[in-house]
């Protein structure tokens, strides 16, 4: 019997076709082209995620140079990845990612962390699902791939496998409140080049020293609205032991007084990300048009070293994808 000729496919062309036709082309793709079918399924998943906000740029902060240490671990270096090899669709036979999970997670087994892959309990994890109270669904894609029993980063290679410093396999969900107001001086709006200046509440992270939004991890079973309020209280108001007064104040502020807009939902270019564990967030803007935030008492808490009102600047640098969230917020308020 004659051998079937090997077919060659132009992936950029398939990408455009998939974007135009959605899942129809996937159904029409013969099963004897498994690689092409998997590629198109991934594309269809991305295009069909209607609720996802505009995707962020290709990750770079979680793909640091091999000469840069991972987090605070001086002896841990990522495998170097050229820009054109980030995608899992790009052939990269030489790829040998560094394997690392922080000893604290492996040895102490904190309650917020998943079991390691060689633990019998790992087999019970239900990826791409609401697993008990733990939401293992992605905001970035409908379904992320599972390869060799491990979830695969939907945005490509990072040079590091296992979990790094993250507790959960797959998506680790967070929430980032973007609290903004217009800059004033002596009660009057400050104008620069004829435009109002947007200010936002920023913290200085205790681990990296970078300026960031006062966000944090979502607890299992916790509503996003509660995560946003809790993290703001803990990091920007130093409320470690939540009490009725502070809860009511922030809840009223976030739910009734400030204008609320979802800025972004999805994958975060976070320096902690690995091939098998990554950060995803919901970033929400809470904006004051008037003096609603003038009397708020800011005090750094939790893992924040400092907290302050920061003036937006196009060239400013922020932790992870936070600069992109602020850029989107500024565009929303038409101050750019």
Short mmCIF file of C-alpha atoms in Angstrom, two decimals:
data_model
loop_
_atom_site.label_atom_id
_atom_site.label_comp_id
_atom_site.label_asym_id
_atom_site.label_seq_id
_atom_site.Cartn_x
_atom_site.Cartn_y
_atom_site.Cartn_z
CA UNK A 1 0.00 0.00 0.00
CA UNK A 2 1.34 3.42 -0.96
CA UNK A 3 2.52 5.60 1.87
CA UNK A 4 0.56 8.75 2.63
CA UNK A 5 2.49 11.83 1.64
CA UNK A 6 3.49 14.11 4.47
CA UNK A 7 1.46 17.31 4.40
CA UNK A 8 2.81 20.72 5.31
CA UNK A 9 0.54 23.41 6.74
CA UNK A 10 0.98 27.13 6.88
CA UNK A 11 0.10 27.95 10.49
CA UNK A 12 -0.39 31.72 9.97
CA UNK A 13 -2.91 30.97 7.22
CA UNK A 14 -4.68 28.44 9.45
CA UNK A 15 -4.77 31.05 12.18
CA UNK A 16 -6.61 33.51 9.93
CA UNK A 17 -9.00 30.84 8.73
CA UNK A 18 -9.70 29.68 12.28
CA UNK A 19 -10.33 33.26 13.37
CA UNK A 20 -12.88 33.68 10.60
CA UNK A 21 -14.64 30.33 10.86
CA UNK A 22 -14.33 29.43 14.55
CA UNK A 23 -14.73 25.77 15.42
CA UNK A 24 -16.13 24.79 12.03
CA UNK A 25 -12.68 24.24 10.55
CA UNK A 26 -11.73 22.12 13.57
CA UNK A 27 -14.60 19.76 12.93
CA UNK A 28 -13.58 19.54 9.29
CA UNK A 29 -9.94 18.78 10.08
CA UNK A 30 -9.17 15.07 9.53
CA UNK A 31 -8.23 13.12 12.65
CA UNK A 32 -5.04 11.88 10.97
CA UNK A 33 -3.65 15.42 11.36
CA UNK A 34 -3.57 15.47 15.18
CA UNK A 35 -1.05 18.30 15.53
CA UNK A 36 -3.01 20.58 13.24
CA UNK A 37 -6.24 19.66 14.97
CA UNK A 38 -4.80 20.42 18.42
CA UNK A 39 -3.47 23.75 17.11
CA UNK A 40 -6.88 24.73 15.74
CA UNK A 41 -8.68 23.62 18.88
CA UNK A 42 -6.43 25.93 20.86
CA UNK A 43 -7.17 28.79 18.48
CA UNK A 44 -10.89 28.14 18.59
CA UNK A 45 -10.76 28.17 22.37
CA UNK A 46 -9.04 31.55 22.39
CA UNK A 47 -11.41 33.14 19.89
CA UNK A 48 -14.52 31.79 21.60
CA UNK A 49 -13.67 33.24 25.01
CA UNK A 50 -16.12 36.12 24.61
CA UNK A 51 -15.86 37.36 28.19
CA UNK A 52 -12.06 37.68 28.12
CA UNK A 53 -10.65 41.18 27.80
CA UNK A 54 -8.08 42.14 25.18
CA UNK A 55 -5.03 39.91 25.68
CA UNK A 56 -1.85 41.30 27.17
CA UNK A 57 1.45 41.39 25.32
CA UNK A 58 3.53 38.23 25.02
CA UNK A 59 4.98 37.43 28.43
CA UNK A 60 8.43 38.75 29.18
CA UNK A 61 8.65 39.30 32.95
CA UNK A 62 8.05 35.60 33.57
CA UNK A 63 10.72 34.78 30.99
CA UNK A 64 13.68 36.55 32.50
CA UNK A 65 17.19 36.13 31.17
CA UNK A 66 19.05 33.04 32.33
CA UNK A 67 21.44 35.29 34.26
CA UNK A 68 18.62 36.59 36.50
CA UNK A 69 17.66 34.65 39.61
CA UNK A 70 14.11 33.35 40.03
CA UNK A 71 12.43 35.26 42.84
CA UNK A 72 14.77 35.25 45.87
CA UNK A 73 16.45 31.97 44.92
CA UNK A 74 19.90 32.92 43.69
CA UNK A 75 20.76 29.45 42.38
CA UNK A 76 17.60 29.07 40.30
CA UNK A 77 17.81 30.28 36.70
CA UNK A 78 15.28 29.94 33.90
CA UNK A 79 16.18 28.21 30.64
CA UNK A 80 16.73 30.96 28.07
CA UNK A 81 13.99 31.26 25.41
CA UNK A 82 14.17 33.41 22.25
CA UNK A 83 11.03 35.39 21.38
CA UNK A 84 10.24 33.15 18.43
CA UNK A 85 10.32 30.03 20.64
CA UNK A 86 7.87 31.13 23.33
CA UNK A 87 4.86 29.55 21.63
CA UNK A 88 4.33 25.84 22.22
CA UNK A 89 3.68 25.57 18.48
CA UNK A 90 7.27 26.55 17.73
CA UNK A 91 9.66 23.62 17.56
CA UNK A 92 12.33 23.85 20.25
CA UNK A 93 14.06 20.48 20.65
CA UNK A 94 16.76 22.02 22.84
CA UNK A 95 14.23 23.21 25.43
CA UNK A 96 15.18 21.97 28.91
CA UNK A 97 13.28 24.04 31.48
CA UNK A 98 14.65 24.25 35.00
CA UNK A 99 12.57 22.23 37.47
CA UNK A 100 11.77 24.08 40.67
CA UNK A 101 9.18 24.32 43.43
CA UNK A 102 10.09 26.26 46.55
CA UNK A 103 11.16 24.02 49.46
CA UNK A 104 8.62 25.73 51.72
CA UNK A 105 5.76 24.35 49.62
CA UNK A 106 7.30 20.90 49.28
CA UNK A 107 8.35 20.50 52.91
CA UNK A 108 5.79 22.49 54.89
CA UNK A 109 2.81 21.61 52.66
CA UNK A 110 0.79 24.73 53.56
CA UNK A 111 -3.00 24.40 53.36
CA UNK A 112 -3.24 26.91 50.49
CA UNK A 113 -0.92 24.86 48.25
CA UNK A 114 -1.72 21.86 46.06
CA UNK A 115 -0.07 18.47 46.66
CA UNK A 116 3.05 17.82 44.62
CA UNK A 117 2.78 15.75 41.44
CA UNK A 118 4.22 12.60 43.06
CA UNK A 119 1.68 12.75 45.91
CA UNK A 120 -1.32 10.40 45.61
CA UNK A 121 -3.63 13.36 46.32
CA UNK A 122 -2.42 15.03 43.11
CA UNK A 123 -4.39 12.48 41.08
CA UNK A 124 -7.66 13.79 42.49
CA UNK A 125 -7.14 17.34 41.17
CA UNK A 126 -9.77 18.25 38.58
CA UNK A 127 -8.16 20.64 36.12
CA UNK A 128 -10.27 23.00 34.00
CA UNK A 129 -13.12 22.64 36.50
CA UNK A 130 -14.50 24.10 39.70
CA UNK A 131 -12.73 21.59 41.93
CA UNK A 132 -14.66 21.79 45.20
CA UNK A 133 -14.06 25.39 46.28
CA UNK A 134 -10.90 25.78 44.17
CA UNK A 135 -11.57 27.34 40.79
CA UNK A 136 -9.18 25.66 38.34
CA UNK A 137 -10.83 27.19 35.28
CA UNK A 138 -8.88 29.71 33.23
CA UNK A 139 -9.92 33.25 32.39
CA UNK A 140 -7.53 33.21 29.43
CA UNK A 141 -8.71 30.14 27.49
CA UNK A 142 -11.72 27.84 27.65
CA UNK A 143 -9.43 24.90 28.44
CA UNK A 144 -5.69 24.73 28.96
CA UNK A 145 -3.84 21.61 27.85
CA UNK A 146 -2.78 18.82 30.18
CA UNK A 147 0.51 17.26 29.11
CA UNK A 148 2.09 14.39 31.04
CA UNK A 149 -0.58 14.94 33.72
CA UNK A 150 0.50 18.57 34.25
CA UNK A 151 -1.31 21.76 33.12
CA UNK A 152 0.45 23.70 30.37
CA UNK A 153 0.87 27.48 30.48
CA UNK A 154 -1.53 28.79 27.78
CA UNK A 155 0.78 31.68 26.88
CA UNK A 156 3.85 29.58 26.13
CA UNK A 157 7.21 28.58 27.53
CA UNK A 158 8.71 30.28 30.58
CA UNK A 159 12.01 28.42 31.04
CA UNK A 160 10.86 26.98 34.39
CA UNK A 161 8.65 23.98 35.09
CA UNK A 162 6.74 22.75 38.17
CA UNK A 163 5.25 25.48 40.43
CA UNK A 164 8.07 27.79 41.46
CA UNK A 165 6.70 29.87 44.33
CA UNK A 166 3.04 29.46 43.34
CA UNK A 167 0.75 27.23 45.37
CA UNK A 168 -1.64 25.95 42.73
CA UNK A 169 -0.99 23.92 39.60
CA UNK A 170 -2.48 25.72 36.60
CA UNK A 171 -4.14 29.11 37.14
CA UNK A 172 -3.59 30.90 40.45
CA UNK A 173 -6.39 33.44 40.69
CA UNK A 174 -5.94 36.95 42.04
CA UNK A 175 -7.79 40.28 42.10
CA UNK A 176 -6.35 43.77 41.60
CA UNK A 177 -8.33 46.85 42.69
CA UNK A 178 -7.36 49.97 40.73
CA UNK A 179 -8.50 52.87 42.92
CA UNK A 180 -8.25 56.20 41.10
CA UNK A 181 -9.02 59.91 41.42
CA UNK A 182 -8.09 63.18 39.70
CA UNK A 183 -5.03 64.99 41.06
CA UNK A 184 -5.80 68.21 42.93
CA UNK A 185 -3.88 71.05 44.53
CA UNK A 186 -5.58 73.35 47.05
CA UNK A 187 -8.89 71.78 46.08
CA UNK A 188 -8.48 72.52 42.37
CA UNK A 189 -7.82 70.08 39.54
CA UNK A 190 -4.22 69.92 38.36
CA UNK A 191 -3.80 70.15 34.59
CA UNK A 192 -0.75 69.07 32.60
CA UNK A 193 -0.76 70.01 28.92
CA UNK A 194 -4.40 70.87 29.36
CA UNK A 195 -5.35 67.41 30.66
CA UNK A 196 -6.36 66.17 34.08
CA UNK A 197 -3.84 63.92 35.86
CA UNK A 198 -5.06 60.51 37.00
CA UNK A 199 -3.79 59.25 40.35
CA UNK A 200 -4.02 55.69 41.62
CA UNK A 201 -3.30 54.01 44.93
CA UNK A 202 -0.03 52.10 44.65
CA UNK A 203 2.01 50.00 47.05
CA UNK A 204 5.69 49.12 47.18
CA UNK A 205 6.01 45.34 47.24
CA UNK A 206 8.01 43.85 50.08
CA UNK A 207 9.47 41.05 47.95
CA UNK A 208 10.68 42.88 44.83
CA UNK A 209 10.59 46.53 45.86
CA UNK A 210 8.56 47.35 42.75
CA UNK A 211 5.56 49.64 42.65
CA UNK A 212 2.33 47.68 42.22
CA UNK A 213 -1.42 47.65 42.67
CA UNK A 214 -2.67 46.54 46.12
CA UNK A 215 -3.99 43.16 44.97
CA UNK A 216 -3.60 39.58 46.04
CA UNK A 217 -4.71 35.98 45.88
CA UNK A 218 -8.32 34.89 45.81
CA UNK A 219 -9.20 32.48 48.61
CA UNK A 220 -11.00 29.22 47.66
CA UNK A 221 -14.73 29.84 47.32
CA UNK A 222 -14.32 33.59 47.73
CA UNK A 223 -16.30 36.00 45.55
CA UNK A 224 -14.12 38.33 43.47
CA UNK A 225 -15.84 41.37 44.98
CA UNK A 226 -14.78 40.24 48.44
CA UNK A 227 -11.20 39.54 47.32
CA UNK A 228 -10.94 43.06 45.90
CA UNK A 229 -12.14 44.62 49.16
CA UNK A 230 -10.10 42.32 51.42
CA UNK A 231 -6.82 42.84 49.57
CA UNK A 232 -7.31 46.60 49.49
CA UNK A 233 -7.95 46.65 53.23
CA UNK A 234 -4.96 44.45 54.01
CA UNK A 235 -2.37 46.13 51.77
CA UNK A 236 -3.49 49.76 51.51
CA UNK A 237 -5.22 50.28 54.88
CA UNK A 238 -3.25 47.86 57.09
CA UNK A 239 -6.42 46.09 58.25
CA UNK A 240 -5.07 42.62 59.07
CA UNK A 241 -7.91 41.61 61.34
CA UNK A 242 -11.03 42.53 59.44
CA UNK A 243 -13.67 44.23 61.56
CA UNK A 244 -17.22 45.34 60.97
CA UNK A 245 -16.41 49.04 60.69
CA UNK A 246 -13.67 48.67 58.08
CA UNK A 247 -15.71 46.09 56.14
CA UNK A 248 -18.72 48.40 55.97
CA UNK A 249 -16.60 51.41 54.99
CA UNK A 250 -14.80 49.69 52.12
CA UNK A 251 -17.88 47.78 50.97
CA UNK A 252 -19.88 51.02 50.78
CA UNK A 253 -16.98 52.72 49.01
CA UNK A 254 -16.54 49.97 46.42
CA UNK A 255 -20.20 49.04 45.93
CA UNK A 256 -22.06 52.33 46.20
CA UNK A 257 -19.82 55.39 46.02
CA UNK A 258 -17.08 54.78 43.46
CA UNK A 259 -17.69 54.12 39.77
CA UNK A 260 -16.76 50.47 39.06
CA UNK A 261 -15.39 49.15 35.73
CA UNK A 262 -13.79 45.78 34.96
CA UNK A 263 -10.50 46.58 33.21
CA UNK A 264 -9.06 43.13 32.55
CA UNK A 265 -9.60 39.42 33.09
CA UNK A 266 -6.96 36.88 32.14
CA UNK A 267 -3.33 35.83 32.18
CA UNK A 268 -0.78 37.99 33.98
CA UNK A 269 2.85 38.43 32.91
CA UNK A 270 4.05 37.66 36.42
CA UNK A 271 7.69 36.85 37.31
CA UNK A 272 6.50 33.85 39.38
CA UNK A 273 4.91 32.06 36.41
CA UNK A 274 6.13 28.67 35.22
CA UNK A 275 5.24 26.22 32.47
CA UNK A 276 2.80 24.50 34.84
CA UNK A 277 1.58 27.27 37.15
CA UNK A 278 0.67 30.85 36.33
CA UNK A 279 -1.12 33.94 37.59
CA UNK A 280 -4.49 35.13 36.32
CA UNK A 281 -6.36 38.13 37.63
CA UNK A 282 -9.47 40.27 37.53
CA UNK A 283 -8.52 43.95 37.57
CA UNK A 284 -11.32 46.37 38.47
CA UNK A 285 -11.19 50.17 38.47
CA UNK A 286 -12.91 52.02 41.33
CA UNK A 287 -12.95 55.70 40.39
CA UNK A 288 -13.79 58.88 42.29
CA UNK A 289 -14.86 61.85 40.17
CA UNK A 290 -15.06 64.14 43.18
CA UNK A 291 -13.68 64.21 46.73
CA UNK A 292 -14.90 60.75 47.77
CA UNK A 293 -11.36 59.50 48.43
CA UNK A 294 -9.77 62.65 49.83
CA UNK A 295 -10.10 61.49 53.43
CA UNK A 296 -9.15 57.83 53.01
CA UNK A 297 -6.52 56.70 55.52
CA UNK A 298 -3.74 54.93 53.64
CA UNK A 299 -1.38 52.74 55.64
CA UNK A 300 0.82 49.96 54.25
CA UNK A 301 0.08 46.47 55.53
CA UNK A 302 0.49 42.76 54.82
CA UNK A 303 3.43 42.35 52.38
CA UNK A 304 3.43 46.01 51.28
CA UNK A 305 6.34 48.20 52.43
CA UNK A 306 4.67 51.49 51.52
CA UNK A 307 1.45 52.88 50.04
CA UNK A 308 0.79 56.21 48.34
CA UNK A 309 -1.13 58.08 45.66
CA UNK A 310 0.86 57.79 42.43
CA UNK A 311 0.58 60.10 39.43
CA UNK A 312 0.17 58.25 36.16
CA UNK A 313 3.08 58.61 33.74
CA UNK A 314 3.32 56.81 30.36
CA UNK A 315 6.90 55.76 31.07
CA UNK A 316 6.38 54.48 34.60
CA UNK A 317 7.33 50.92 35.56
CA UNK A 318 5.08 48.63 37.60
CA UNK A 319 5.10 45.02 38.80
CA UNK A 320 3.97 42.23 36.45
CA UNK A 321 1.21 43.40 34.05
CA UNK A 322 0.06 46.23 36.30
CA UNK A 323 1.34 48.95 33.96
CA UNK A 324 -0.91 47.61 31.22
CA UNK A 325 -3.88 47.65 33.58
CA UNK A 326 -3.17 51.29 34.44
CA UNK A 327 -2.76 52.16 30.75
CA UNK A 328 -6.19 50.66 30.06
CA UNK A 329 -7.65 52.60 32.98
CA UNK A 330 -6.17 55.88 31.71
CA UNK A 331 -7.56 55.18 28.25
CA UNK A 332 -10.96 54.52 29.85
CA UNK A 333 -10.92 57.98 31.44
CA UNK A 334 -9.53 59.59 28.29
CA UNK A 335 -6.58 61.25 29.94
CA UNK A 336 -3.87 59.90 27.64
#
